[in-house]
Phi, psi and omega in degrees: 000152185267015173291324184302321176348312195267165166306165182239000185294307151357298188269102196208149192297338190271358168276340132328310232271312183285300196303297149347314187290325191280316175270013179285298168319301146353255128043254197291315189290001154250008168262334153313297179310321179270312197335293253243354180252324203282338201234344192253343174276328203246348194198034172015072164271175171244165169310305225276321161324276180292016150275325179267015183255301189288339170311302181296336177305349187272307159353302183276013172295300167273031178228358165330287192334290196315007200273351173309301124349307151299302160316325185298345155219015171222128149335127193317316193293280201306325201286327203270359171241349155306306185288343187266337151319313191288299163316273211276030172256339182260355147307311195306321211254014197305312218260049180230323186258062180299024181257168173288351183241334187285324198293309182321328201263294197288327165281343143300269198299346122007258197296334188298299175293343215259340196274353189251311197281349167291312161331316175241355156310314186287306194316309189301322183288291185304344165281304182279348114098317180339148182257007154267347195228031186261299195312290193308305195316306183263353171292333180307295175353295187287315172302273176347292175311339165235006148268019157307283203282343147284343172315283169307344171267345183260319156246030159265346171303305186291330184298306160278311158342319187253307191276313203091343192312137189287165184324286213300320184283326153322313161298273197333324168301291184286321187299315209275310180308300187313308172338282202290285192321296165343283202301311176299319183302328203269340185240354172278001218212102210290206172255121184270136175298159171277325211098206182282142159291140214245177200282122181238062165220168157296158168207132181220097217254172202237003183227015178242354190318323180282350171274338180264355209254303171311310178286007181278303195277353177291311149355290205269326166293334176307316157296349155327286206307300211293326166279283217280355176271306160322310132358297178300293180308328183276355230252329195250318169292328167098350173299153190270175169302287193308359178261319175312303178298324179309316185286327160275003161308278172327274160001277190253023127274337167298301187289355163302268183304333179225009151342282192306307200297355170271352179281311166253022151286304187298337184294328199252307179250039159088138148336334192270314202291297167311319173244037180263311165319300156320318191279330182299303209302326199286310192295278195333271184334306164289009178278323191327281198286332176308301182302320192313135191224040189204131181272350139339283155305321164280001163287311208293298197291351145339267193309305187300340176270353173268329159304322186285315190310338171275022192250328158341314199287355157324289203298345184251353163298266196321320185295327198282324181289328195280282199309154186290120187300344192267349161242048180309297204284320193281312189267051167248324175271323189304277212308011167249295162353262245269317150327312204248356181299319177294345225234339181267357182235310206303314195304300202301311191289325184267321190309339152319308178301315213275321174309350171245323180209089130314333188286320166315306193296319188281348161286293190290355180266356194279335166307317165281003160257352152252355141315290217277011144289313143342290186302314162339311170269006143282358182293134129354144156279305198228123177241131178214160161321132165072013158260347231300325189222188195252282200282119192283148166233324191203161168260000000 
């Protein structure tokens, strides 16, 4: 095989784990990064466009659960390199299709990989694993992941700033790189045992309710940010792309810098406790973007709300204690199902919305940070089988 080539001291799943982390950033943060300057420049969108370009990019969100089906006939480790295939290839063909129909087409394919590799990134991190080394290990993920994406935000800055390049090429590039980085991963990297075998059915336990209810509501506040904060700068504000990249520059040097350390913030003072702190800073930050009338400010709560979001991965802590080790996989596609129901209607339904009251779209996500505080305070102090909630409502 040609995986025997390499050393083999190397290769070990959390080093797969790290590498995976890097191209997905490649990738999705430039596609990101640009979108919201490439459809309102290149493809006259309106608010009401990109909410309906992003409801679809969601779809294949809600449709994870089917990634379980699958397993019945391709290995996790392999399905996650299909998927990822998939990701930086419909990145790569992003900036050919400046229409509302070419974009819709390359962002289903898109969106297909990265949501079936989110799917099986948690599963696959929660098998291998220890639930003493899951908090730090994956707050590390993330710090990677986002000196990924300063990597990448810096040379789209020079690309566009310096260079001048246009959109197409500029996908094409960050799309190609990712490409290639796959390819070395896919063949330096043997197949790795799963952990416990896992349940290759749905499973929808009655004792996960509150994991389903936080990741419900995580779904539908998420989707503020990710369409509409961005949005907001270019569009109320005035940003250029190259100023949109300087501000995820900013981001995810902080998630750089406190990632790991948020990880072992939630290792010390508990899951309930992290995301209670988060869901308080997030209702400020959306009361925050109704009002903001500087674009200054709105860089700031821009960034302090991608710091609170990294306090999530809590949530995927509180599952890996609570849970059967044999439903990684199946509730890792229920619980991205269940993230997106809210995430395949909100972009379309607020992108309506946003044409009359922006501020109204930013009150209600500061509304849904406060359900899921509410919900937050049923977690355990120490959540285990058979610990799951403080307060039982049903059996």
């Amino acid at each position: 095989m040609l995986a025997n080539r390499f050393p083999d001291g190397w290769r070990t799943p959390q080093n797969f784990l790290i590498l995976i982390s890097i191209i997905v950033p490649v990738a999705f943060s430039s596609w990101q990064a640009l979108l919201n300057n490439f459809v309102i420049e290149k493809a006259a969108f309106t608010g009401a466009d990109i909410g309906l370009l992003q409801s679809v990019r969601e779809i294949p969100g809600f449709l994870a659960f089917t990634a379980v089906f699958v397993l019945l006939f391709v290995r996790e480790q392999r399905f996650i390199i299909v998927s990822l295939a998939m990701l930086t290839l419909g990145v790569a063909m992003t900036g050919f299709f400046p229409s509302v129909t070419g974009l819709l087409a390359t962002t289903m394919i898109m969106s297909i990989g990265f949501h079936y590799f989110e799917t099986l990134k948690q599963s696959l991190s929660l098998q291998w694993l220890n639930k003493d080394e899951a908090p730090e290990v994956l707050g590390k993920l993330i710090s990677v992941g986002a000196f990924a994406s300063l990597c990448t935000y810096g040379a789209l800055w020079v690309m566009l700033e310096q260079f001048q390049m246009e959109y197409k090429w500029v996908y094409l590039i960050t799309g190609s790189i990712a490409f290639l980085l796959l390819i070395f991963v896919a063949i330096a990297f043997p197949s790795f045992p799963e952990g416990t075998p896992q349940t290759k059915k749905l499973v929808v336990r009655k004792r996960y309710w509150l994991y389903y209810a936080l990741t419900f509501m995580s779904g539908a506040r998420r989707q503020i940010f990710m369409v509409f904060a961005g949005f907001l700068m270019v569009e109320k504000f005035g940003y250029s792309a190259a100023d949109i990249t300087l501000l995820f520059l900013a981001n995810y040097f902080f998630n750089w810098l406190f990632a790991k350390k948020i990880g072992r913030f939630i290792g010390r003072v508990g899951e309930r406790n992290a995301l209670m702190f988060e869901y308080v800073g997030l209702v400020f930050v959306f009361v925050g973007y109704a009002f903001v009338e500087t674009a200054e400010m709105g860089a700031a709560l821009y960034v302090i709300d991608h710091l609170f979001f990294a306090l999530a991965l809590a949530m995927k802590t509180y599952f890996q204690k609570i849970a059967d080790p044999a439903d990684m996989a199946s509730t890792a596609g229920v619980s991205f199902t269940i993230n997106h129901i809210a995430a395949v209607v909100i972009p379309v339904t607020f992108g309506v919305l946003w044409l009359t009251s922006p501020a109204t779209v930013f009150l209600a996500g500061a509304g849904m940070a406060v359900i899921s505080f509410l919900l937050s305070m049923n977690i355990p102090t120490n959540p285990e089988e058979g610990n799951e909630v403080r307060v039982l409502i049903w059996r």
